[in-house]
Amino acid sequence: MFKKILIANRGEIAIRVTRTCRELGIQSVAVFSEADRNSLHVLLADEAYLIGPAPSSESYLNIEKIIEVAKLSGSEAIHPGYGFLSESPVFAKACQEAGIVFIGPTAENIIAMGDKLASRELMKKAGVPTVPGSEGTVESLEEAQTAAEKIGYPVMIKASAGGGGKGIRVALTPKELPEAFRACRSEGLNFFKDDRVFIERFIQNPKHIEVQVFGDSHGNVVHLFERECSVQRRHQKLIEESPSPSVPSEVRQRLGEVAVQAARSINYLGAGTVEFIFDNSTKEFFFMEMNTRLQVEHPVTEMVTGLDLVQEQLLVAMGCKLSFSQDQIQQKGHSIELRICAEDPVTFTPSPGKIRRCRLPAGPFVRVDGYAYPGYEVPIHYDPMIIKLIVWGHDREEAIRRAQRSLAEFMLTGIKTNIVLHKNILGHPQFIDGTYTTQFIEQEITSKPQNQLFMFVDEDVFLISAAITAYSDSKTRSTSEFKLASRWGKVGRQKGLRN
Amino acid sequence: MQFEAESNGIKYEVSVLEGRKAWRVSLKPEGEDWRHYEIPKTDYQFVDQTISFIFKDTSYLVDAIGEGTNYDIYTRGTHRTVEIYNEENLLHESLKGKAGFGGGLNLNSGMPGKIVKVMVEPGQAVAADEPLLIMEAMKMENEMRASAEAIVETVHVQAGDNVEAGATLISFKKAESKK
């Protein structure tokens, strides 16, 4: 086994990897930006190195600096986590050239799947079903309009290099196309330095179903069943579960086979995820893209299969055979993951800032992967997701009840979070019966009056608490705080003293 | 002690009296009757740096943070900002010549970020829900929309500007009532 591994990431995923390292007796090396000195991944690692200023382009995306730290610290391998450099073929190659093992797929794998357009063509050739779309990228608005007419509205415009919810726009009508086209290219350029976009059919009642796959360097490829991630907003996932309540067992079988077929066609190495768009009425599925990394939602697969995916990544990276064969992998019970984000639950605007109180749920079959602690200041520079709450139950109903119970125990104050939103979703009939689609949030949550979102608390509790606190504050305010009050108040008080 | 308060778009008159064993809090929402509560201090106390509040037999863990006139109240995974004004604050607000209590005719930035695009200009009338500007924060482009019908008075920012949390981005005038 490796003796020391550098983790080129931050937040909960860096901690997740550190945990497996420690269980296996591997030393972990954290890297951090100037904004992350006090971040939990730094505090929990064995070694920690500053790699640059707060913006990720100068720190977590700084390939040279990270390789330099890996060499300096004597790390044999680098785990890239998700996001940042996890799907950068340049980084994978740089590791190889430096004689450091990149814990992930080969650079060729990443290149094959990194471009959404090329990967779709590749999969078509491999016999994997795909969604109707434009022939290659569209260069101009006119070209986009022609392509969209041919495919038929509604259409989806996607940045060729996009991911993580960035660089995707929908045009329901021809009128919406110009702005969507512009925004998509602009985001592509800003986040991925690539403004190429393509267009495809926007399926009206879609579900997001994905399959976890794993390959080793001995030609073995297996799948670890599906995850459903249809609760999303603007293509950012909020809740994931395994198994999907909408996939019949014969389709589940096919999904797994097709995903393995896709991975096998490119000799895939390590952990990957094949994403499908699933039509809930016809139970058809189409290849969307393959994520060549460990996913945020990998814990739900770990919970239902009982396997540590990070440990398996390390084994495969060392050249070992997969430690399980397809028929040894079983999907047992049901798991749900909720992404807790530092954001306003109504407007979804990010809410960075200092965490005051933080009381995490615990108890049977509850797992919390996060990096929040009292006094920690959530920086503005990175993703707002701070905690993943994962639960397991014998069946879906039990898992939902357990998730609700866990949310009731959750306390996180000082910043706004989407905890209340999760409470609403878990109690929603469409979530409970499993018929929800990727449009669930927009149709059932954000378009509803926000008052309906806050039915968990008597309104007067807010007012009474605020009033008593304000009362106590003004009682304890000393006269030395004159300057905080208005000038008139000061004059008034001085006059009062003179009399 | 008397306060005026605003929460979730509703204005209240508030009275707080501290007794030896109980709090007496009265709330009067605008246009409604007073609601009087007598809260034994044993039902509202600090436990592990948080307020344990038993209200109508329901147990709440509350965190209350006051900054200026804004009181951020967190409980049961929800959050509410309650504005509380005592007499001094009210006088202060009126002297500053601002919109003052219940006004808020400004679009403020809720977080630090970068302005990507401004879609309105001074003098322009905007309808509720009309897009005003696009701001980038935490890797996402956020479209900020008008909360109500209004007229743009001043645009304080332009595309490319970096802004701090709380910065005023756009000031509005009340839309003239339709005749």
mmCIF file with all atom_site columns, N, CA and C in Angstrom, chain A residues 416-436:
data_model
loop_
_atom_site.group_PDB
_atom_site.id
_atom_site.type_symbol
_atom_site.label_atom_id
_atom_site.label_alt_id
_atom_site.label_comp_id
_atom_site.label_asym_id
_atom_site.label_entity_id
_atom_site.label_seq_id
_atom_site.pdbx_PDB_ins_code
_atom_site.Cartn_x
_atom_site.Cartn_y
_atom_site.Cartn_z
_atom_site.occupancy
_atom_site.B_iso_or_equiv
_atom_site.pdbx_formal_charge
_atom_site.auth_seq_id
_atom_site.auth_comp_id
_atom_site.auth_asym_id
_atom_site.auth_atom_id
_atom_site.pdbx_PDB_model_num
ATOM 1  N N  . LYS A 1 416 ? -27.045 31.203 6.528   1.00 0.00 ? 416 LYS A N  1
ATOM 2  C CA . LYS A 1 416 ? -28.293 30.580 6.068   1.00 0.00 ? 416 LYS A CA 1
ATOM 3  C C  . LYS A 1 416 ? -27.963 29.226 5.455   1.00 0.00 ? 416 LYS A C  1
ATOM 4  N N  . THR A 1 417 ? -28.839 28.260 5.663   1.00 0.00 ? 417 THR A N  1
ATOM 5  C CA . THR A 1 417 ? -28.635 26.953 5.052   1.00 0.00 ? 417 THR A CA 1
ATOM 6  C C  . THR A 1 417 ? -29.935 26.475 4.425   1.00 0.00 ? 417 THR A C  1
ATOM 7  N N  . ASN A 1 418 ? -29.825 25.434 3.617   1.00 0.00 ? 418 ASN A N  1
ATOM 8  C CA . ASN A 1 418 ? -31.020 24.895 2.955   1.00 0.00 ? 418 ASN A CA 1
ATOM 9  C C  . ASN A 1 418 ? -31.643 23.735 3.742   1.00 0.00 ? 418 ASN A C  1
ATOM 10 N N  . ILE A 1 419 ? -31.376 23.649 5.040   1.00 0.00 ? 419 ILE A N  1
ATOM 11 C CA . ILE A 1 419 ? -31.935 22.561 5.844   1.00 0.00 ? 419 ILE A CA 1
ATOM 12 C C  . ILE A 1 419 ? -33.460 22.541 5.763   1.00 0.00 ? 419 ILE A C  1
ATOM 13 N N  . VAL A 1 420 ? -34.063 23.729 5.853   1.00 0.00 ? 420 VAL A N  1
ATOM 14 C CA . VAL A 1 420 ? -35.524 23.802 5.821   1.00 0.00 ? 420 VAL A CA 1
ATOM 15 C C  . VAL A 1 420 ? -36.080 23.362 4.469   1.00 0.00 ? 420 VAL A C  1
ATOM 16 N N  . LEU A 1 421 ? -35.319 23.625 3.436   1.00 0.00 ? 421 LEU A N  1
ATOM 17 C CA . LEU A 1 421 ? -35.734 23.191 2.102   1.00 0.00 ? 421 LEU A CA 1
ATOM 18 C C  . LEU A 1 421 ? -35.782 21.663 2.036   1.00 0.00 ? 421 LEU A C  1
ATOM 19 N N  . HIS A 1 422 ? -34.766 21.033 2.601   1.00 0.00 ? 422 HIS A N  1
ATOM 20 C CA . HIS A 1 422 ? -34.741 19.572 2.628   1.00 0.00 ? 422 HIS A CA 1
ATOM 21 C C  . HIS A 1 422 ? -35.940 19.010 3.405   1.00 0.00 ? 422 HIS A C  1
ATOM 22 N N  . LYS A 1 423 ? -36.297 19.687 4.503   1.00 0.00 ? 423 LYS A N  1
ATOM 23 C CA . LYS A 1 423 ? -37.459 19.241 5.276   1.00 0.00 ? 423 LYS A CA 1
ATOM 24 C C  . LYS A 1 423 ? -38.710 19.257 4.399   1.00 0.00 ? 423 LYS A C  1
ATOM 25 N N  . ASN A 1 424 ? -38.840 20.316 3.622   1.00 0.00 ? 424 ASN A N  1
ATOM 26 C CA . ASN A 1 424 ? -39.996 20.427 2.730   1.00 0.00 ? 424 ASN A CA 1
ATOM 27 C C  . ASN A 1 424 ? -39.997 19.343 1.656   1.00 0.00 ? 424 ASN A C  1
ATOM 28 N N  . ILE A 1 425 ? -38.830 19.099 1.088   1.00 0.00 ? 425 ILE A N  1
ATOM 29 C CA . ILE A 1 425 ? -38.751 18.109 0.009   1.00 0.00 ? 425 ILE A CA 1
ATOM 30 C C  . ILE A 1 425 ? -39.091 16.722 0.543   1.00 0.00 ? 425 ILE A C  1
ATOM 31 N N  . LEU A 1 426 ? -38.526 16.372 1.697   1.00 0.00 ? 426 LEU A N  1
ATOM 32 C CA . LEU A 1 426 ? -38.748 15.025 2.236   1.00 0.00 ? 426 LEU A CA 1
ATOM 33 C C  . LEU A 1 426 ? -40.209 14.758 2.576   1.00 0.00 ? 426 LEU A C  1
ATOM 34 N N  . GLY A 1 427 ? -40.954 15.841 2.843   1.00 0.00 ? 427 GLY A N  1
ATOM 35 C CA . GLY A 1 427 ? -42.359 15.662 3.170   1.00 0.00 ? 427 GLY A CA 1
ATOM 36 C C  . GLY A 1 427 ? -43.279 15.818 1.970   1.00 0.00 ? 427 GLY A C  1
ATOM 37 N N  . HIS A 1 428 ? -42.711 16.064 0.799   1.00 0.00 ? 428 HIS A N  1
ATOM 38 C CA . HIS A 1 428 ? -43.524 16.341 -0.384  1.00 0.00 ? 428 HIS A CA 1
ATOM 39 C C  . HIS A 1 428 ? -44.047 15.035 -1.007  1.00 0.00 ? 428 HIS A C  1
ATOM 40 N N  . PRO A 1 429 ? -45.362 14.996 -1.360  1.00 0.00 ? 429 PRO A N  1
ATOM 41 C CA . PRO A 1 429 ? -45.937 13.761 -1.920  1.00 0.00 ? 429 PRO A CA 1
ATOM 42 C C  . PRO A 1 429 ? -45.162 13.205 -3.121  1.00 0.00 ? 429 PRO A C  1
ATOM 43 N N  . GLN A 1 430 ? -44.670 14.095 -3.987  1.00 0.00 ? 430 GLN A N  1
ATOM 44 C CA . GLN A 1 430 ? -43.938 13.619 -5.162  1.00 0.00 ? 430 GLN A CA 1
ATOM 45 C C  . GLN A 1 430 ? -42.577 13.024 -4.818  1.00 0.00 ? 430 GLN A C  1
ATOM 46 N N  . PHE A 1 431 ? -42.004 13.493 -3.715  1.00 0.00 ? 431 PHE A N  1
ATOM 47 C CA . PHE A 1 431 ? -40.749 12.853 -3.296  1.00 0.00 ? 431 PHE A CA 1
ATOM 48 C C  . PHE A 1 431 ? -41.063 11.515 -2.647  1.00 0.00 ? 431 PHE A C  1
ATOM 49 N N  . ILE A 1 432 ? -42.086 11.519 -1.817  1.00 0.00 ? 432 ILE A N  1
ATOM 50 C CA . ILE A 1 432 ? -42.433 10.301 -1.074  1.00 0.00 ? 432 ILE A CA 1
ATOM 51 C C  . ILE A 1 432 ? -42.829 9.164  -2.023  1.00 0.00 ? 432 ILE A C  1
ATOM 52 N N  . ASP A 1 433 ? -43.622 9.491  -3.078  1.00 0.00 ? 433 ASP A N  1
ATOM 53 C CA . ASP A 1 433 ? -44.023 8.398  -3.979  1.00 0.00 ? 433 ASP A CA 1
ATOM 54 C C  . ASP A 1 433 ? -42.987 8.140  -5.084  1.00 0.00 ? 433 ASP A C  1
ATOM 55 N N  . GLY A 1 434 ? -41.938 8.949  -5.126  1.00 0.00 ? 434 GLY A N  1
ATOM 56 C CA . GLY A 1 434 ? -40.830 8.684  -6.042  1.00 0.00 ? 434 GLY A CA 1
ATOM 57 C C  . GLY A 1 434 ? -41.067 9.122  -7.477  1.00 0.00 ? 434 GLY A C  1
ATOM 58 N N  . THR A 1 435 ? -42.154 9.859  -7.750  1.00 0.00 ? 435 THR A N  1
ATOM 59 C CA . THR A 1 435 ? -42.437 10.255 -9.133  1.00 0.00 ? 435 THR A CA 1
ATOM 60 C C  . THR A 1 435 ? -41.718 11.536 -9.542  1.00 0.00 ? 435 THR A C  1
ATOM 61 N N  . TYR A 1 436 ? -41.000 12.151 -8.631  1.00 0.00 ? 436 TYR A N  1
ATOM 62 C CA . TYR A 1 436 ? -40.355 13.435 -8.914  1.00 0.00 ? 436 TYR A CA 1
ATOM 63 C C  . TYR A 1 436 ? -39.398 13.351 -10.107 1.00 0.00 ? 436 TYR A C  1
#
